[in-house]
Amino acid sequence: MVIVRIILNSCLFALGLLIGPNWACADFNSDAVGTSTANFLKLGVGARAVAMGEAYSAIANDATALYWNPAGLVRIEKNAAALMYAPYLDSSFYNYGAYIRRVGRHACGVGIQFFSSGNIPETDENNASLGTFAPHDLAISVGYAYRLTEHPGREGVGVGGTVKLVRSTIINTAQTVALDVGIQSGPYFDHLRLALALTNMGGRLTFEQDSENLPRRLRYGGSFAITEAWLASLDLVSPRDNQTYAAFGTEYTWHLRKGLALSGRLGYNSRTASDIDSVTGLSFGFGIESKIVSFDYALLPYGGLGLTHGISLDFKW
């Protein structure tokens, strides 16, 4: 049975390796950089994932899996929920919320992402004040996942998909529908997991005469349990509108007493590093977890622009 499981996993990921690069790069060229819209969809969710550099597609086993890799929904024990708040530069902020329910080999859930740019002064062509407007973005997601293989005491391959309504408001409003799909393996030799996720497929936002693609991305991921307490992860991400980048994260957990644990996290993301300077690629964080709820915090330096913080609460019951 172990051989069958390994063969099945290998076939699924080989298929992804064959079609993935063609999908991600089909319409990429040097002129594609910066041409996507709804860029709030690029912002990671969950302070744990953000602190680990966003290398999370193979780890995702909580309510944020709806964003990172919907296949991870089947790793939730029964019920899970997540709430996140992240203030960004100036008066902008980013929120995420989700609820997931698993029954047997099936799991489904709903989530919401909301990004606000704050209030921005509006003027006419003569530079006369017209007051303010508040650009904001919204995505509402509905996801489903199924565990393809299952063996007593061992997780099998999970597959999943998410349909989401994406709505963006500047002064006018545009909306579209997008699709995410993902695969996540069971553990190889109790240590290694692999993942593949394709996100923001289909759909374009049209403001008046201008129509732009969503920020489609292909994410290859792997996580490795070095010990029971020490976890490392790596994601390679191919976006439609930029060059491929790497994300790395690690987490170490101390079990303080039964039912209570403390985790320290460190991450590096070459996309954020290349945006401003190498320091901005780093991320840090910690988490405190009990049987029912966990609190997570993430810190991201943005060079001379300052620091960005994120906090999240995860529930399971």
PDB file of N, CA and C in Angstrom, residues 151-197:
ATOM      1  N   HIS A 151      -5.576   5.768   4.791  1.00  0.00           N
ATOM      2  CA  HIS A 151      -5.178   4.525   5.440  1.00  0.00           C
ATOM      3  C   HIS A 151      -5.219   4.745   6.943  1.00  0.00           C
ATOM      4  N   PRO A 152      -5.486   3.707   7.721  1.00  0.00           N
ATOM      5  CA  PRO A 152      -5.574   3.859   9.174  1.00  0.00           C
ATOM      6  C   PRO A 152      -4.312   4.501   9.746  1.00  0.00           C
ATOM      7  N   GLY A 153      -4.504   5.602  10.476  1.00  0.00           N
ATOM      8  CA  GLY A 153      -3.376   6.266  11.111  1.00  0.00           C
ATOM      9  C   GLY A 153      -2.483   7.052  10.180  1.00  0.00           C
ATOM     10  N   ARG A 154      -2.865   7.228   8.916  1.00  0.00           N
ATOM     11  CA  ARG A 154      -1.987   7.926   7.971  1.00  0.00           C
ATOM     12  C   ARG A 154      -2.828   8.756   7.010  1.00  0.00           C
ATOM     13  N   GLU A 155      -2.446  10.011   6.820  1.00  0.00           N
ATOM     14  CA  GLU A 155      -3.158  10.889   5.903  1.00  0.00           C
ATOM     15  C   GLU A 155      -2.789  10.566   4.464  1.00  0.00           C
ATOM     16  N   GLY A 156      -3.768  10.671   3.566  1.00  0.00           N
ATOM     17  CA  GLY A 156      -3.525  10.415   2.159  1.00  0.00           C
ATOM     18  C   GLY A 156      -3.472  11.692   1.348  1.00  0.00           C
ATOM     19  N   VAL A 157      -3.534  11.538   0.035  1.00  0.00           N
ATOM     20  CA  VAL A 157      -3.494  12.671  -0.882  1.00  0.00           C
ATOM     21  C   VAL A 157      -4.807  13.444  -0.810  1.00  0.00           C
ATOM     22  N   GLY A 158      -4.717  14.750  -0.726  1.00  0.00           N
ATOM     23  CA  GLY A 158      -5.896  15.601  -0.746  1.00  0.00           C
ATOM     24  C   GLY A 158      -5.916  16.464  -1.988  1.00  0.00           C
ATOM     25  N   VAL A 159      -7.095  16.680  -2.537  1.00  0.00           N
ATOM     26  CA  VAL A 159      -7.271  17.605  -3.656  1.00  0.00           C
ATOM     27  C   VAL A 159      -8.395  18.572  -3.279  1.00  0.00           C
ATOM     28  N   GLY A 160      -8.324  19.781  -3.798  1.00  0.00           N
ATOM     29  CA  GLY A 160      -9.348  20.748  -3.443  1.00  0.00           C
ATOM     30  C   GLY A 160      -9.453  21.876  -4.441  1.00  0.00           C
ATOM     31  N   GLY A 161     -10.545  22.602  -4.346  1.00  0.00           N
ATOM     32  CA  GLY A 161     -10.765  23.742  -5.225  1.00  0.00           C
ATOM     33  C   GLY A 161     -11.555  24.826  -4.515  1.00  0.00           C
ATOM     34  N   THR A 162     -11.377  26.042  -4.970  1.00  0.00           N
ATOM     35  CA  THR A 162     -12.073  27.195  -4.404  1.00  0.00           C
ATOM     36  C   THR A 162     -12.614  28.065  -5.527  1.00  0.00           C
ATOM     37  N   VAL A 163     -13.855  28.464  -5.402  1.00  0.00           N
ATOM     38  CA  VAL A 163     -14.451  29.456  -6.302  1.00  0.00           C
ATOM     39  C   VAL A 163     -14.607  30.742  -5.510  1.00  0.00           C
ATOM     40  N   LYS A 164     -14.173  31.853  -6.090  1.00  0.00           N
ATOM     41  CA  LYS A 164     -14.273  33.099  -5.338  1.00  0.00           C
ATOM     42  C   LYS A 164     -14.777  34.253  -6.193  1.00  0.00           C
ATOM     43  N   LEU A 165     -15.567  35.075  -5.558  1.00  0.00           N
ATOM     44  CA  LEU A 165     -16.038  36.321  -6.153  1.00  0.00           C
ATOM     45  C   LEU A 165     -15.062  37.414  -5.752  1.00  0.00           C
ATOM     46  N   VAL A 166     -14.483  38.082  -6.744  1.00  0.00           N
ATOM     47  CA  VAL A 166     -13.512  39.153  -6.498  1.00  0.00           C
ATOM     48  C   VAL A 166     -14.158  40.472  -6.900  1.00  0.00           C
ATOM     49  N   ARG A 167     -14.152  41.417  -5.984  1.00  0.00           N
ATOM     50  CA  ARG A 167     -14.812  42.706  -6.215  1.00  0.00           C
ATOM     51  C   ARG A 167     -13.853  43.828  -5.816  1.00  0.00           C
ATOM     52  N   SER A 168     -13.645  44.778  -6.701  1.00  0.00           N
ATOM     53  CA  SER A 168     -12.709  45.875  -6.454  1.00  0.00           C
ATOM     54  C   SER A 168     -13.405  47.209  -6.691  1.00  0.00           C
ATOM     55  N   THR A 169     -13.229  48.125  -5.742  1.00  0.00           N
ATOM     56  CA  THR A 169     -13.844  49.446  -5.843  1.00  0.00           C
ATOM     57  C   THR A 169     -12.776  50.522  -5.710  1.00  0.00           C
ATOM     58  N   ILE A 170     -12.670  51.361  -6.725  1.00  0.00           N
ATOM     59  CA  ILE A 170     -11.819  52.552  -6.633  1.00  0.00           C
ATOM     60  C   ILE A 170     -12.770  53.744  -6.509  1.00  0.00           C
ATOM     61  N   ILE A 171     -13.247  54.241  -7.617  1.00  0.00           N
ATOM     62  CA  ILE A 171     -14.427  55.115  -7.621  1.00  0.00           C
ATOM     63  C   ILE A 171     -15.586  54.314  -8.198  1.00  0.00           C
ATOM     64  N   ASN A 172     -15.313  53.668  -9.332  1.00  0.00           N
ATOM     65  CA  ASN A 172     -16.250  52.691  -9.883  1.00  0.00           C
ATOM     66  C   ASN A 172     -15.939  51.315  -9.311  1.00  0.00           C
ATOM     67  N   THR A 173     -16.807  50.358  -9.581  1.00  0.00           N
ATOM     68  CA  THR A 173     -16.652  49.001  -9.057  1.00  0.00           C
ATOM     69  C   THR A 173     -16.610  47.995 -10.199  1.00  0.00           C
ATOM     70  N   ALA A 174     -15.733  47.003 -10.054  1.00  0.00           N
ATOM     71  CA  ALA A 174     -15.663  45.895 -11.007  1.00  0.00           C
ATOM     72  C   ALA A 174     -15.628  44.593 -10.226  1.00  0.00           C
ATOM     73  N   GLN A 175     -16.148  43.524 -10.821  1.00  0.00           N
ATOM     74  CA  GLN A 175     -16.113  42.237 -10.153  1.00  0.00           C
ATOM     75  C   GLN A 175     -15.992  41.114 -11.168  1.00  0.00           C
ATOM     76  N   THR A 176     -15.486  39.970 -10.683  1.00  0.00           N
ATOM     77  CA  THR A 176     -15.317  38.806 -11.534  1.00  0.00           C
ATOM     78  C   THR A 176     -15.284  37.567 -10.651  1.00  0.00           C
ATOM     79  N   VAL A 177     -15.164  36.403 -11.275  1.00  0.00           N
ATOM     80  CA  VAL A 177     -15.093  35.127 -10.565  1.00  0.00           C
ATOM     81  C   VAL A 177     -13.773  34.452 -10.909  1.00  0.00           C
ATOM     82  N   ALA A 178     -13.136  33.847  -9.912  1.00  0.00           N
ATOM     83  CA  ALA A 178     -11.853  33.175 -10.109  1.00  0.00           C
ATOM     84  C   ALA A 178     -11.884  31.798  -9.456  1.00  0.00           C
ATOM     85  N   LEU A 179     -10.900  30.984  -9.800  1.00  0.00           N
ATOM     86  CA  LEU A 179     -10.826  29.599  -9.334  1.00  0.00           C
ATOM     87  C   LEU A 179      -9.422  29.290  -8.829  1.00  0.00           C
ATOM     88  N   ASP A 180      -9.350  28.583  -7.698  1.00  0.00           N
ATOM     89  CA  ASP A 180      -8.100  28.025  -7.180  1.00  0.00           C
ATOM     90  C   ASP A 180      -8.235  26.504  -7.143  1.00  0.00           C
ATOM     91  N   VAL A 181      -7.154  25.792  -7.427  1.00  0.00           N
ATOM     92  CA  VAL A 181      -7.130  24.340  -7.262  1.00  0.00           C
ATOM     93  C   VAL A 181      -5.811  23.953  -6.613  1.00  0.00           C
ATOM     94  N   GLY A 182      -5.806  22.821  -5.907  1.00  0.00           N
ATOM     95  CA  GLY A 182      -4.583  22.406  -5.241  1.00  0.00           C
ATOM     96  C   GLY A 182      -4.524  20.920  -4.975  1.00  0.00           C
ATOM     97  N   ILE A 183      -3.313  20.441  -4.769  1.00  0.00           N
ATOM     98  CA  ILE A 183      -3.024  19.058  -4.379  1.00  0.00           C
ATOM     99  C   ILE A 183      -2.067  19.117  -3.199  1.00  0.00           C
ATOM    100  N   GLN A 184      -2.261  18.227  -2.244  1.00  0.00           N
ATOM    101  CA  GLN A 184      -1.343  18.130  -1.112  1.00  0.00           C
ATOM    102  C   GLN A 184      -1.149  16.658  -0.775  1.00  0.00           C
ATOM    103  N   SER A 185       0.091  16.243  -0.711  1.00  0.00           N
ATOM    104  CA  SER A 185       0.372  14.831  -0.463  1.00  0.00           C
ATOM    105  C   SER A 185       0.232  14.494   1.013  1.00  0.00           C
ATOM    106  N   GLY A 186       0.093  13.200   1.282  1.00  0.00           N
ATOM    107  CA  GLY A 186       0.276  12.720   2.634  1.00  0.00           C
ATOM    108  C   GLY A 186       1.762  12.711   2.938  1.00  0.00           C
ATOM    109  N   PRO A 187       2.147  12.392   4.168  1.00  0.00           N
ATOM    110  CA  PRO A 187       3.570  12.427   4.511  1.00  0.00           C
ATOM    111  C   PRO A 187       4.339  11.268   3.882  1.00  0.00           C
ATOM    112  N   TYR A 188       5.462  11.600   3.261  1.00  0.00           N
ATOM    113  CA  TYR A 188       6.404  10.584   2.805  1.00  0.00           C
ATOM    114  C   TYR A 188       7.320  10.252   3.976  1.00  0.00           C
ATOM    115  N   PHE A 189       7.342   8.977   4.372  1.00  0.00           N
ATOM    116  CA  PHE A 189       8.233   8.517   5.439  1.00  0.00           C
ATOM    117  C   PHE A 189       8.060   9.358   6.711  1.00  0.00           C
ATOM    118  N   ASP A 190       6.840   9.833   6.939  1.00  0.00           N
ATOM    119  CA  ASP A 190       6.460  10.580   8.141  1.00  0.00           C
ATOM    120  C   ASP A 190       7.126  11.946   8.264  1.00  0.00           C
ATOM    121  N   HIS A 191       7.825  12.415   7.242  1.00  0.00           N
ATOM    122  CA  HIS A 191       8.559  13.678   7.363  1.00  0.00           C
ATOM    123  C   HIS A 191       8.263  14.681   6.249  1.00  0.00           C
ATOM    124  N   LEU A 192       8.114  14.220   5.027  1.00  0.00           N
ATOM    125  CA  LEU A 192       8.060  15.114   3.869  1.00  0.00           C
ATOM    126  C   LEU A 192       6.647  15.193   3.287  1.00  0.00           C
ATOM    127  N   ARG A 193       6.208  16.404   3.018  1.00  0.00           N
ATOM    128  CA  ARG A 193       4.956  16.644   2.295  1.00  0.00           C
ATOM    129  C   ARG A 193       5.242  17.501   1.072  1.00  0.00           C
ATOM    130  N   LEU A 194       4.484  17.252   0.004  1.00  0.00           N
ATOM    131  CA  LEU A 194       4.597  18.039  -1.216  1.00  0.00           C
ATOM    132  C   LEU A 194       3.246  18.661  -1.541  1.00  0.00           C
ATOM    133  N   ALA A 195       3.277  19.769  -2.263  1.00  0.00           N
ATOM    134  CA  ALA A 195       2.028  20.459  -2.588  1.00  0.00           C
ATOM    135  C   ALA A 195       2.159  21.194  -3.911  1.00  0.00           C
ATOM    136  N   LEU A 196       1.013  21.391  -4.536  1.00  0.00           N
ATOM    137  CA  LEU A 196       0.926  22.154  -5.778  1.00  0.00           C
ATOM    138  C   LEU A 196      -0.385  22.929  -5.737  1.00  0.00           C
ATOM    139  N   ALA A 197      -0.334  24.237  -5.987  1.00  0.00           N
ATOM    140  CA  ALA A 197      -1.547  25.059  -5.965  1.00  0.00           C
ATOM    141  C   ALA A 197      -1.511  26.059  -7.113  1.00  0.00           C
TER     142      ALA A 197
END
